[in-house]
Amino acid sequence: MEFPSKLIENAVIELSKLPGIGRKTALRLTLHLLKAETETTSSLAEALAKMRFEITYCRTCHNISDTEECGICANKLRDHGMVCVVSDIRDVIAIENTGQYQGVYHVLGGVISPIEGIGPSDLNIDSLLIRIPDSEIKEIILAISPTMEGDTTAFFLSRKLREFPEVNISTIARGIPMGGELEYADEITLGRSIVERQRQAK
Amino acid sequence: MEFPSKLIENAVIELSKLPGIGRKTALRLTLHLLKAETETTSSLAEALAKMRFEITYCRTCHNISDTEECGICANKLRDHGMVCVVSDIRDVIAIENTGQYQGVYHVLGGVISPIEGIGPSDLNIDSLLIRIPDSEIKEIILAISPTMEGDTTAFFLSRKLREFPEVNISTIARGIPMGGELEYADEITLGRSIVERQRQAK
């Protein structure tokens, strides 16, 4: 595709570096911005740059934060005895949106992945182990995606957490999603959901 | 959806103003930028702002240009006797990509749309009429989308262009798209493609 202007071309190239945005979509977005008020573009550009350069992370749980301590860690009403370990900030947002969890978090910042060269030392694991002694932590929930890398990370963590026998370790329940059809579930999920069946209250 | 940081929230809000980008996609893009090098974000923000604030339009054809006269108008090898009138810069890019057109363009900057309050005076129509006298223009091709607004605009233009009997007016061919199935074509397109059938060379 040839562009009538270098400026357009640059904008398209930069936009199409984003995941899920190809050159056609990038061109559509660029021409949209060109038609809209100049303010639309300036506030977009400013919001992105500000977000990237001014963002800080909570010193306790490594969640995104505008302050040294994130809103969840600073909230005295939350259960600081329960720590949910997640790989990513996205997961914190997803769990928060359920409205079902009142504890605090610990964001690992990824999962162990030898292929991508991510080892345990690249993740926020040490800071989790430091958090536990002399704290009120009673339970650690490993809420890591059940992929190969995620399971490896969970396994590594649960071995590390054996140091603290007073802390209970749990993982999020696996099984058939709500509204999911049994016949479309993969065999491993369906098999595990039978093995780990839940007894109904009488 | 609640966000852990105002900076993230702002970035998501600004991104989701773009067409076809919802809040979930905007969050995914934001978190992608957050994980990538800071340079990715700064060059994106810079490219967008630069594109919006430094873009200029060709004084002859109103195409996007980095200079006063666009590359197409400045090109002496192109046929300046043939002007293709399009509504949008997007159309110039689309036609250029076919590699089938050697003439020059005139970008109207939209179509007549009473609903959106766009009248003939909001479009680059006068500058087209001024272009014609004492020029080498022999043919004007109206390449405007066959929508209601597009047809209105083409009709308005062809009446205005009656002033110049020495200039031939044509429109792009309508019909079944290449590779299109007859049975899926709408009745109007199919009907017109029969009425305006093309005689084959023997």
mmCIF file with all atom_site columns, C-alpha atoms in Angstrom, chain A residues 56-64 83-89 92 105-112 118-132 140 142 144 153 156-157 160-161, chain B residues 35:
data_model
loop_
_atom_site.group_PDB
_atom_site.id
_atom_site.type_symbol
_atom_site.label_atom_id
_atom_site.label_alt_id
_atom_site.label_comp_id
_atom_site.label_asym_id
_atom_site.label_entity_id
_atom_site.label_seq_id
_atom_site.pdbx_PDB_ins_code
_atom_site.Cartn_x
_atom_site.Cartn_y
_atom_site.Cartn_z
_atom_site.occupancy
_atom_site.B_iso_or_equiv
_atom_site.pdbx_formal_charge
_atom_site.auth_seq_id
_atom_site.auth_comp_id
_atom_site.auth_asym_id
_atom_site.auth_atom_id
_atom_site.pdbx_PDB_model_num
ATOM 1  C CA . THR A 1 56  ? 3.999  3.347   38.956 1.00 0.00 ? 56  THR A CA 1
ATOM 2  C CA . TYR A 1 57  ? 3.532  -0.009  40.570 1.00 0.00 ? 57  TYR A CA 1
ATOM 3  C CA . CYS A 1 58  ? 2.400  -0.789  44.110 1.00 0.00 ? 58  CYS A CA 1
ATOM 4  C CA . ARG A 1 59  ? 5.501  -1.601  46.194 1.00 0.00 ? 59  ARG A CA 1
ATOM 5  C CA . THR A 1 60  ? 3.601  -4.377  48.004 1.00 0.00 ? 60  THR A CA 1
ATOM 6  C CA . CYS A 1 61  ? 1.622  -6.244  45.355 1.00 0.00 ? 61  CYS A CA 1
ATOM 7  C CA . HIS A 1 62  ? 3.115  -4.839  42.087 1.00 0.00 ? 62  HIS A CA 1
ATOM 8  C CA . ASN A 1 63  ? -0.326 -3.906  40.813 1.00 0.00 ? 63  ASN A CA 1
ATOM 9  C CA . ILE A 1 64  ? -0.573 -0.742  38.711 1.00 0.00 ? 64  ILE A CA 1
ATOM 10 C CA . VAL A 1 83  ? -3.505 -13.074 48.925 1.00 0.00 ? 83  VAL A CA 1
ATOM 11 C CA . CYS A 1 84  ? -4.500 -13.928 45.388 1.00 0.00 ? 84  CYS A CA 1
ATOM 12 C CA . VAL A 1 85  ? -1.418 -14.563 43.227 1.00 0.00 ? 85  VAL A CA 1
ATOM 13 C CA . VAL A 1 86  ? -1.957 -13.683 39.555 1.00 0.00 ? 86  VAL A CA 1
ATOM 14 C CA . SER A 1 87  ? 0.394  -13.480 36.605 1.00 0.00 ? 87  SER A CA 1
ATOM 15 C CA . ASP A 1 88  ? -0.834 -10.226 35.180 1.00 0.00 ? 88  ASP A CA 1
ATOM 16 C CA . ILE A 1 89  ? -2.522 -6.903  35.962 1.00 0.00 ? 89  ILE A CA 1
ATOM 17 C CA . VAL A 1 92  ? -6.513 -8.331  38.848 1.00 0.00 ? 92  VAL A CA 1
ATOM 18 C CA . TYR A 1 105 ? -3.317 -9.506  45.387 1.00 0.00 ? 105 TYR A CA 1
ATOM 19 C CA . HIS A 1 106 ? 0.210  -10.270 44.348 1.00 0.00 ? 106 HIS A CA 1
ATOM 20 C CA . VAL A 1 107 ? 1.078  -9.706  40.697 1.00 0.00 ? 107 VAL A CA 1
ATOM 21 C CA . LEU A 1 108 ? 3.907  -11.937 39.424 1.00 0.00 ? 108 LEU A CA 1
ATOM 22 C CA . GLY A 1 109 ? 4.356  -9.996  36.202 1.00 0.00 ? 109 GLY A CA 1
ATOM 23 C CA . GLY A 1 110 ? 4.333  -13.084 33.998 1.00 0.00 ? 110 GLY A CA 1
ATOM 24 C CA . VAL A 1 111 ? 4.772  -16.834 34.148 1.00 0.00 ? 111 VAL A CA 1
ATOM 25 C CA . ILE A 1 112 ? 7.842  -19.053 34.027 1.00 0.00 ? 112 ILE A CA 1
ATOM 26 C CA . ILE A 1 118 ? 11.545 -15.996 31.610 1.00 0.00 ? 118 ILE A CA 1
ATOM 27 C CA . GLY A 1 119 ? 12.830 -17.671 34.745 1.00 0.00 ? 119 GLY A CA 1
ATOM 28 C CA . PRO A 1 120 ? 11.597 -17.457 38.361 1.00 0.00 ? 120 PRO A CA 1
ATOM 29 C CA . SER A 1 121 ? 14.026 -14.597 39.071 1.00 0.00 ? 121 SER A CA 1
ATOM 30 C CA . ASP A 1 122 ? 12.309 -12.438 36.420 1.00 0.00 ? 122 ASP A CA 1
ATOM 31 C CA . LEU A 1 123 ? 9.007  -12.644 38.312 1.00 0.00 ? 123 LEU A CA 1
ATOM 32 C CA . ASN A 1 124 ? 7.921  -11.002 41.564 1.00 0.00 ? 124 ASN A CA 1
ATOM 33 C CA . ILE A 1 125 ? 8.315  -14.237 43.528 1.00 0.00 ? 125 ILE A CA 1
ATOM 34 C CA . ASP A 1 126 ? 10.908 -13.167 46.098 1.00 0.00 ? 126 ASP A CA 1
ATOM 35 C CA . SER A 1 127 ? 8.793  -10.192 47.105 1.00 0.00 ? 127 SER A CA 1
ATOM 36 C CA . LEU A 1 128 ? 5.888  -12.595 47.744 1.00 0.00 ? 128 LEU A CA 1
ATOM 37 C CA . LEU A 1 129 ? 8.050  -14.784 49.995 1.00 0.00 ? 129 LEU A CA 1
ATOM 38 C CA . ILE A 1 130 ? 9.261  -11.682 51.865 1.00 0.00 ? 130 ILE A CA 1
ATOM 39 C CA . ARG A 1 131 ? 5.654  -10.535 52.321 1.00 0.00 ? 131 ARG A CA 1
ATOM 40 C CA . ILE A 1 132 ? 4.596  -13.608 54.292 1.00 0.00 ? 132 ILE A CA 1
ATOM 41 C CA . ILE A 1 140 ? -2.610 -17.831 49.305 1.00 0.00 ? 140 ILE A CA 1
ATOM 42 C CA . LEU A 1 142 ? -2.889 -19.352 43.107 1.00 0.00 ? 142 LEU A CA 1
ATOM 43 C CA . ILE A 1 144 ? -2.770 -18.615 37.413 1.00 0.00 ? 144 ILE A CA 1
ATOM 44 C CA . THR A 1 153 ? 4.694  -21.438 37.733 1.00 0.00 ? 153 THR A CA 1
ATOM 45 C CA . PHE A 1 156 ? 7.187  -23.792 41.470 1.00 0.00 ? 156 PHE A CA 1
ATOM 46 C CA . LEU A 1 157 ? 5.325  -21.426 43.782 1.00 0.00 ? 157 LEU A CA 1
ATOM 47 C CA . LYS A 1 160 ? 8.505  -22.449 47.518 1.00 0.00 ? 160 LYS A CA 1
ATOM 48 C CA . LEU A 1 161 ? 5.514  -21.824 49.776 1.00 0.00 ? 161 LEU A CA 1
ATOM 49 C CA . LYS B 1 35  ? 4.596  -4.179  28.683 1.00 0.00 ? 35  LYS B CA 1
#
